[in-house]
Short mmCIF file of C-alpha atoms and ligand atoms in Angstrom, two decimals:
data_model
loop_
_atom_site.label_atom_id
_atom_site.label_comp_id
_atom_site.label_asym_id
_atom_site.label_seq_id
_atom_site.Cartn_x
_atom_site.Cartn_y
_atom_site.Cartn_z
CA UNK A 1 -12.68 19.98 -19.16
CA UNK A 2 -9.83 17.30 -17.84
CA UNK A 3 -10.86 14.05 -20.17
CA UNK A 4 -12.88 15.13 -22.35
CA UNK A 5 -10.41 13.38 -25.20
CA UNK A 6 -10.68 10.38 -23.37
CA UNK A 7 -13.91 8.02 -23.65
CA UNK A 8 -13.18 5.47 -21.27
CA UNK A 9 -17.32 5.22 -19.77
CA UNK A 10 -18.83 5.54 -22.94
CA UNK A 11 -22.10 3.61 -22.22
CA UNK A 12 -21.24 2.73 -18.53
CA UNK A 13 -23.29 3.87 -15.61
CA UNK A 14 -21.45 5.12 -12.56
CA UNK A 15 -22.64 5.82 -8.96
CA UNK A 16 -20.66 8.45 -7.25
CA UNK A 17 -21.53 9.59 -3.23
CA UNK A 18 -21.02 12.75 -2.14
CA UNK A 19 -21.13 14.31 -5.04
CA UNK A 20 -22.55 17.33 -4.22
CA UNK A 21 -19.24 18.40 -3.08
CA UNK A 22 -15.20 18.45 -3.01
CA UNK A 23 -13.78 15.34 -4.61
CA UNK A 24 -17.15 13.26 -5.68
CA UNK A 25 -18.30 16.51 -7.39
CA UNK A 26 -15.04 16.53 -9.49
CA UNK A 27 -15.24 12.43 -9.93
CA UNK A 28 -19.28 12.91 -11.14
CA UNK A 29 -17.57 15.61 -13.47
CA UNK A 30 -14.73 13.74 -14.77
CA UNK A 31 -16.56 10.74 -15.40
CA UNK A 32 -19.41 12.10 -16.75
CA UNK A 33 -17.29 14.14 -19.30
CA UNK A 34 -15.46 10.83 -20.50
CA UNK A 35 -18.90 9.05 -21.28
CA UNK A 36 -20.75 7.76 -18.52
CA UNK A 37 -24.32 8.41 -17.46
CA UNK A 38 -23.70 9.42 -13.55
CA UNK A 39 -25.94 9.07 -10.84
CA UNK A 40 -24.84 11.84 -8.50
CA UNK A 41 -25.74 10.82 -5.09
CA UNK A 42 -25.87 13.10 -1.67
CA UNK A 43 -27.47 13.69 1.49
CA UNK A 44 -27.36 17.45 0.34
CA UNK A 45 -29.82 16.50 -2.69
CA UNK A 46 -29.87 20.01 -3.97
CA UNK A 47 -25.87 19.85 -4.19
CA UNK A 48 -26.31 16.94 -6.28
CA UNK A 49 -28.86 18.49 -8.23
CA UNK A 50 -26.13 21.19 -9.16
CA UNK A 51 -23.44 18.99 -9.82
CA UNK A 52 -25.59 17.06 -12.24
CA UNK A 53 -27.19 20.10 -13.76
CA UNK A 54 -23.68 21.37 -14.53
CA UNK A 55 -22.81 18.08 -16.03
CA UNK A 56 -25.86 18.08 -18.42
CA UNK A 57 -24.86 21.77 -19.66
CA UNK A 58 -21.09 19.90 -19.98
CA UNK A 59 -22.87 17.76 -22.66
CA UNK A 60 -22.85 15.06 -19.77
CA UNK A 61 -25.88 12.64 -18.57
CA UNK A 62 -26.07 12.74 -14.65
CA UNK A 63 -29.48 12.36 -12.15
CA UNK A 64 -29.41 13.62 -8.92
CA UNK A 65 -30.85 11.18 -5.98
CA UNK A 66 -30.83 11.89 -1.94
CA UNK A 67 -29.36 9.08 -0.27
CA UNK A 68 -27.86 9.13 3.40
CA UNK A 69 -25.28 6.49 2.46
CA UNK A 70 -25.12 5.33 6.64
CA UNK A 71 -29.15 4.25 6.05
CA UNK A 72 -29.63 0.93 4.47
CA UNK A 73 -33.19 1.79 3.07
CA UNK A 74 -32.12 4.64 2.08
CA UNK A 75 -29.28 3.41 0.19
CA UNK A 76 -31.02 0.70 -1.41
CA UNK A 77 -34.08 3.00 -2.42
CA UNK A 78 -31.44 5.50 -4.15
CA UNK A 79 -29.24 2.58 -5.81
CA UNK A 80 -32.17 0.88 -7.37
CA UNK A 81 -33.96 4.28 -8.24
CA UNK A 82 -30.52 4.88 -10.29
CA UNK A 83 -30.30 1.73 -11.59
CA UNK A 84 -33.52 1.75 -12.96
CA UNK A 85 -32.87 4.94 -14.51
CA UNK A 86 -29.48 5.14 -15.86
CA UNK A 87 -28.86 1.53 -16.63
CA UNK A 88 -26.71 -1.29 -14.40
CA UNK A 89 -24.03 0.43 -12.13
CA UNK A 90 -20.87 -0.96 -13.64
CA UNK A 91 -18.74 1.77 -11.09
CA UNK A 92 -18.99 3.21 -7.39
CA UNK A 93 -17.00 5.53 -6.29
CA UNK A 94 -17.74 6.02 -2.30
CA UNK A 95 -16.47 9.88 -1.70
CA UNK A 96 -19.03 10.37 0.67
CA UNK A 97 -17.42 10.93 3.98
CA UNK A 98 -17.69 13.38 6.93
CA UNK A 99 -14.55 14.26 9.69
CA UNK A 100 -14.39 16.71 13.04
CA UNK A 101 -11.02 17.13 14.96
CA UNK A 102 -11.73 16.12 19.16
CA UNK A 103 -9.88 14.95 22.39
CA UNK A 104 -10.76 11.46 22.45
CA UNK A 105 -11.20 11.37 25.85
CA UNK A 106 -14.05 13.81 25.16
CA UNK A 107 -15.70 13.08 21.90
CA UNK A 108 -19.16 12.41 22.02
CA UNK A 109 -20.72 8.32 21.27
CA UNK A 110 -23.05 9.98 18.70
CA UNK A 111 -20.06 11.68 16.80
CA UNK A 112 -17.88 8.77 16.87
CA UNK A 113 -21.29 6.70 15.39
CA UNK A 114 -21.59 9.15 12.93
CA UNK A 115 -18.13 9.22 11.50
CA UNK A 116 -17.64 5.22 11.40
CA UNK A 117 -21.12 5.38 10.03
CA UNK A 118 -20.98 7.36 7.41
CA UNK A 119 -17.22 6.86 6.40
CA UNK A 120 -17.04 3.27 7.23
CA UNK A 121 -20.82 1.68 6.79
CA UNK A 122 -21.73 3.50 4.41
CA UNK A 123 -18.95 2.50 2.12
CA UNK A 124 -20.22 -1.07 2.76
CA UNK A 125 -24.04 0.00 2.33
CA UNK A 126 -23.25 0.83 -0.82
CA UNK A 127 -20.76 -1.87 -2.16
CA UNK A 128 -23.37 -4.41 -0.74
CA UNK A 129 -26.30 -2.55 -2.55
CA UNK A 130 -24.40 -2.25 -5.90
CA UNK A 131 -22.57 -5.77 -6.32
CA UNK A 132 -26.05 -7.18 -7.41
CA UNK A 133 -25.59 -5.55 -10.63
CA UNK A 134 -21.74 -5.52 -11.00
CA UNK A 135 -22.47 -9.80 -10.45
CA UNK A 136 -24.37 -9.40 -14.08
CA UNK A 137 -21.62 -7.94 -16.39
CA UNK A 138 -18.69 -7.04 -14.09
CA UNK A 139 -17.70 -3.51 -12.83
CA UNK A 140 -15.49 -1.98 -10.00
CA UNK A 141 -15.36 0.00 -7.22
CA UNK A 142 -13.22 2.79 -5.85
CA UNK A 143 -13.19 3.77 -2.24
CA UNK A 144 -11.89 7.04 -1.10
CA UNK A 145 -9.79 6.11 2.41
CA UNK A 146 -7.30 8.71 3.56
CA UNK A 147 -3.47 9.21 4.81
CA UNK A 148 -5.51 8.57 7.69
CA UNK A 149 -6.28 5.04 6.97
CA UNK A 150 -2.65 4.79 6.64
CA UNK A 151 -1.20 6.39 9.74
CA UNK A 152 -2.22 7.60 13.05
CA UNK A 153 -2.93 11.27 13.77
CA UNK A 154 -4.07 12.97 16.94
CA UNK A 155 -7.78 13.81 17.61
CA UNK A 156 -9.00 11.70 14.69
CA UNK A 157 -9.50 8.23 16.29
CA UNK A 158 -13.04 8.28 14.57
CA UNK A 159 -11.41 9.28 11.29
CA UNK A 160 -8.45 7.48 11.43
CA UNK A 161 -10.54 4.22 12.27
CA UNK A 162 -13.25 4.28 10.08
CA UNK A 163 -10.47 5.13 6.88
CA UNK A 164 -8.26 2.27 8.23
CA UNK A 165 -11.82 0.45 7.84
CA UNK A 166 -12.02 1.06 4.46
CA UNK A 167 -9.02 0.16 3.68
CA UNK A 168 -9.11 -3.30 4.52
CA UNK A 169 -12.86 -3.60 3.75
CA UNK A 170 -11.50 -2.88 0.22
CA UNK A 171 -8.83 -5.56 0.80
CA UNK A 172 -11.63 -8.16 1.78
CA UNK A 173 -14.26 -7.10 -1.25
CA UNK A 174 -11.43 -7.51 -3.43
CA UNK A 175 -10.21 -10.74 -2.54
CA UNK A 176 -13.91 -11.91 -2.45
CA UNK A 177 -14.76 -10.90 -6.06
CA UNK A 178 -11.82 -11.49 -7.60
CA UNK A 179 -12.85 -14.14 -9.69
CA UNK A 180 -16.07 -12.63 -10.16
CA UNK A 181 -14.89 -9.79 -12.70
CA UNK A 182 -15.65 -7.23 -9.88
CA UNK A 183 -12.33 -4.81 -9.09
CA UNK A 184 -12.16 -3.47 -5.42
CA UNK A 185 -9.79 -0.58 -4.79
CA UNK A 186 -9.32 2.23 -2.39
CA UNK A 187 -7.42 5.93 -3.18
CA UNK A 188 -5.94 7.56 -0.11
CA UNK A 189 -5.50 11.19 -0.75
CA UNK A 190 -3.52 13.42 1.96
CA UNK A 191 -4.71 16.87 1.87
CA UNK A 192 -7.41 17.91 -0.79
CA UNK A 193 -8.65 21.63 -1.00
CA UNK A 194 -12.33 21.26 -0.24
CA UNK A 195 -14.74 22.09 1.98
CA UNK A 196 -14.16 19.23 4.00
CA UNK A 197 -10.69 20.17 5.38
CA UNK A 198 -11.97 23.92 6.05
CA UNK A 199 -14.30 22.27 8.66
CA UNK A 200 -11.60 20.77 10.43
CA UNK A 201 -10.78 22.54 13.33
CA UNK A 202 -8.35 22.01 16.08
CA UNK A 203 -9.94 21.55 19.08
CA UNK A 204 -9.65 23.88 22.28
CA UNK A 205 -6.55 23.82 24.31
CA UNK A 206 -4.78 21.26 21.75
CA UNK A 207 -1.25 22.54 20.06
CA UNK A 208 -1.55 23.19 16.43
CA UNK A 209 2.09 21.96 15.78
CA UNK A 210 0.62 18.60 16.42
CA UNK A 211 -0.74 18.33 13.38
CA UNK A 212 1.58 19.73 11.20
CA UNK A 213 2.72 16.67 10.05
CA UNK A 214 -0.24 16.51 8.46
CA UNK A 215 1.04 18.98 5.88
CA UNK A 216 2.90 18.01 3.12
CA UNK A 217 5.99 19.97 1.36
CA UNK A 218 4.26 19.60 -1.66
CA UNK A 219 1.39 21.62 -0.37
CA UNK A 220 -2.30 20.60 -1.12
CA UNK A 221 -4.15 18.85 -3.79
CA UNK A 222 -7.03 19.25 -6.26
CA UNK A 223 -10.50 17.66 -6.43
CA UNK A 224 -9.51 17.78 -10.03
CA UNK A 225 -6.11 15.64 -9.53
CA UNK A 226 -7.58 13.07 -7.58
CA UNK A 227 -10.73 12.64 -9.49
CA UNK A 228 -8.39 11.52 -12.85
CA UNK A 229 -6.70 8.94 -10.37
CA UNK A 230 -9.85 7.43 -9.69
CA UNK A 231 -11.30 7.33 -13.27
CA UNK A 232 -7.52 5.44 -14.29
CA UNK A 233 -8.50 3.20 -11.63
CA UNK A 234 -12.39 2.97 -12.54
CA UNK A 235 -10.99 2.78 -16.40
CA UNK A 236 -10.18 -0.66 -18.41
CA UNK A 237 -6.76 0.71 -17.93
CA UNK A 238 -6.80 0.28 -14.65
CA UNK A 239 -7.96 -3.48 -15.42
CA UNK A 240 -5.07 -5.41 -13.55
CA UNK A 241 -5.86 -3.23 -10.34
CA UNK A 242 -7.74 -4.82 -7.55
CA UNK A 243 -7.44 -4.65 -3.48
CA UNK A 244 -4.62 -1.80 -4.19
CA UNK A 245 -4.92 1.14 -1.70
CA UNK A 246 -3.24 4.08 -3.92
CA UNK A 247 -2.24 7.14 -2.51
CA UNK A 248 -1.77 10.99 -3.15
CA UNK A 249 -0.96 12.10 -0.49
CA UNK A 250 2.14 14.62 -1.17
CA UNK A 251 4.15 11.93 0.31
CA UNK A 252 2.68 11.98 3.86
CA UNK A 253 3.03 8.41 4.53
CA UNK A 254 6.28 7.69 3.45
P1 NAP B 1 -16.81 17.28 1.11
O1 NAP B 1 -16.44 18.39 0.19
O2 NAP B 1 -17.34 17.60 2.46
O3 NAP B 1 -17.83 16.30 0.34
C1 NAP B 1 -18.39 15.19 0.96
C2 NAP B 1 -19.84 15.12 0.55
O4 NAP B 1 -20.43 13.94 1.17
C3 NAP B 1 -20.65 16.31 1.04
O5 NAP B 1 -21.54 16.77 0.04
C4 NAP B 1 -21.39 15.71 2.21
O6 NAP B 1 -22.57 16.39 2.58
C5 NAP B 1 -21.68 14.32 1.70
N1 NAP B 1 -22.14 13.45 2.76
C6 NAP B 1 -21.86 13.54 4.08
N2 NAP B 1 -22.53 12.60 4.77
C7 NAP B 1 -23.25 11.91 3.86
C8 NAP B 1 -24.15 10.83 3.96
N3 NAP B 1 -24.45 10.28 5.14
N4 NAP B 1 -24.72 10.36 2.83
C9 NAP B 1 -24.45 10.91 1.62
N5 NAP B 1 -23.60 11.95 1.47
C10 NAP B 1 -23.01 12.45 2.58
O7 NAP B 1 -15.55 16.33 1.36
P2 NAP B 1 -14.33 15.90 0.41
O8 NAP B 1 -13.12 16.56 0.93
O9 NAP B 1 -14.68 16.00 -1.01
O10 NAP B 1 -14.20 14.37 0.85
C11 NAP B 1 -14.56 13.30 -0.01
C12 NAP B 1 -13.93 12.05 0.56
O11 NAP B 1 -12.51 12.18 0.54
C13 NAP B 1 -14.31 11.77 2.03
O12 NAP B 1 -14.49 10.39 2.22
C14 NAP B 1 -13.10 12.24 2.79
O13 NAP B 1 -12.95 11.58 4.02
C15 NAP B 1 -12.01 11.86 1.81
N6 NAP B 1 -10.75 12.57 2.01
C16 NAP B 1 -10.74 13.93 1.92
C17 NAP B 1 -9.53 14.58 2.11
C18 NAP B 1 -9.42 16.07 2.00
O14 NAP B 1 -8.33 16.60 2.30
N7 NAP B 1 -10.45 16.78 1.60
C19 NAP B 1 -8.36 13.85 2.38
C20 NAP B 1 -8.44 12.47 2.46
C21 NAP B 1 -9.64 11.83 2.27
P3 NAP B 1 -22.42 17.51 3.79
O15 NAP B 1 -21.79 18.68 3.13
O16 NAP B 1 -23.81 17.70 4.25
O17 NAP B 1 -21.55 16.87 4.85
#
């Protein structure tokens, strides 16, 4: 497995959403294998379950807990239920996110809640519900925004809003912690082969060519890739990191 040479969360607890799939699955993987105990978090808790039961026959320590990330009680339960297994969070990673092509002029109030809910909130939710700890021994967090927090893109307002969100919600956490040994950053990956970007669809009667700049030359990424990028960041190595937005993104927003 990628890392396993590397050590760099030997005794550290990490919290990683939406891990039951695409990129937090390969993050709970890839941190797990260099060291830390992993608290795989999901709505999908049986996803989670997997991902940490593949982890423990890795040699790894992961638990699996149901959280809907956009539901404060539900986030709190879940990040003190970790906590109080595994040990003090000293990492987050928020992958949890959710995304559905529309014509603005048509997309329903409940999906537009949804997205900035889950995407946007619940990145906060969960910063706000693990700082506690990271405020008794330091730690960092790592946001997963998007090209599409970066640039504008047809029938993604939702998306394209709530990962613009996150991008400057990891600006402000960083520049509020700074001197409070807490590290704030956000990756913005382009295209990533995962589930995700299968459900994606463009919607009726809109031309396809309008989102082909969406597609880079390079062609797509790997959970894999991006989940090493976040553990540099997550890593003492990435120690002089904080409020930087990173991105792999093929070069889509050049
Ligand atoms: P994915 O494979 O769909 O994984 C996301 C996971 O989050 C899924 O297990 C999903 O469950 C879960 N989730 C959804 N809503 C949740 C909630 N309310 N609470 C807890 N967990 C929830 O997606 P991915 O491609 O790995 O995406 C990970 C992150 O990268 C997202 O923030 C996404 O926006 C971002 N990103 C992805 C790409 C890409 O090309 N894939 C590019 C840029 C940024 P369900 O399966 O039930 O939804």
């Amino acid at each position: 497995m990628p890392g396993e040479n590397l050590r760099r969360f030997e005794g550290r607890t990490a919290v990683v959403t939406g891990a039951g799939s695409g990129l937090g699955k390969a993050t709970a993987a890839r941190l797990a294998a260099e060291g830390a105990s992993v608290a795989c978090v999901d709505l999908v808790v049986d996803a989670a379950a997997e991902t940490a039961k593949e982890i423990g026959a890795a040699g790894g320590t992961a638990k699996a807990y149901r959280v809907d990330v956009s539901d404060p009680a539900s986030v709190r339960d879940g990040v003190s239920a970790a906590a109080q297994d595994l040990g003090r969070p000293s990492v987050l990673v928020n992958c949890a996110g959710i995304g559905k092509f529309a014509h603005s002029h048509e997309m329903p109030f409940e999906d537009w809640s949804r997205i900035i809910g889950v995407n946007l909130t619940g990145t906060f939710l969960m910063a706000q519900a693990v700082l506690p700890h990271m405020l008794e021994g330091g730690g960092n967090i790592v946001n997963i925004a998007s090209n599409a927090g970066l640039m504008g893109a047809p029938f993604s307002a939702a998306y394209c809003a709530s990962k613009g969100g996150v991008v400057n919600l990891t600006r402000a956490l960083a520049d509020e912690y700074l001197r409070k040994n807490v590290r704030v950053n956000a990756v913005a990956p382009g295209m990533i082969d995962t589930p995700l970007t299968n459900k994606f669809e463009v919607p009726a009667g809109a031309n396809p060519k309008a989102i082909a700049k969406l597609a880079s030359p390079l062609g797509v990424s790997s959970p894999a890739e991006v989940a090493a990028l976040v553990a540099f960041i997550a890593s003492d190595e990435g120690r002089y990191m904080t409020g930087s937005i990173v991105s792999i993104d093929g070069g889509l927003t050049i």
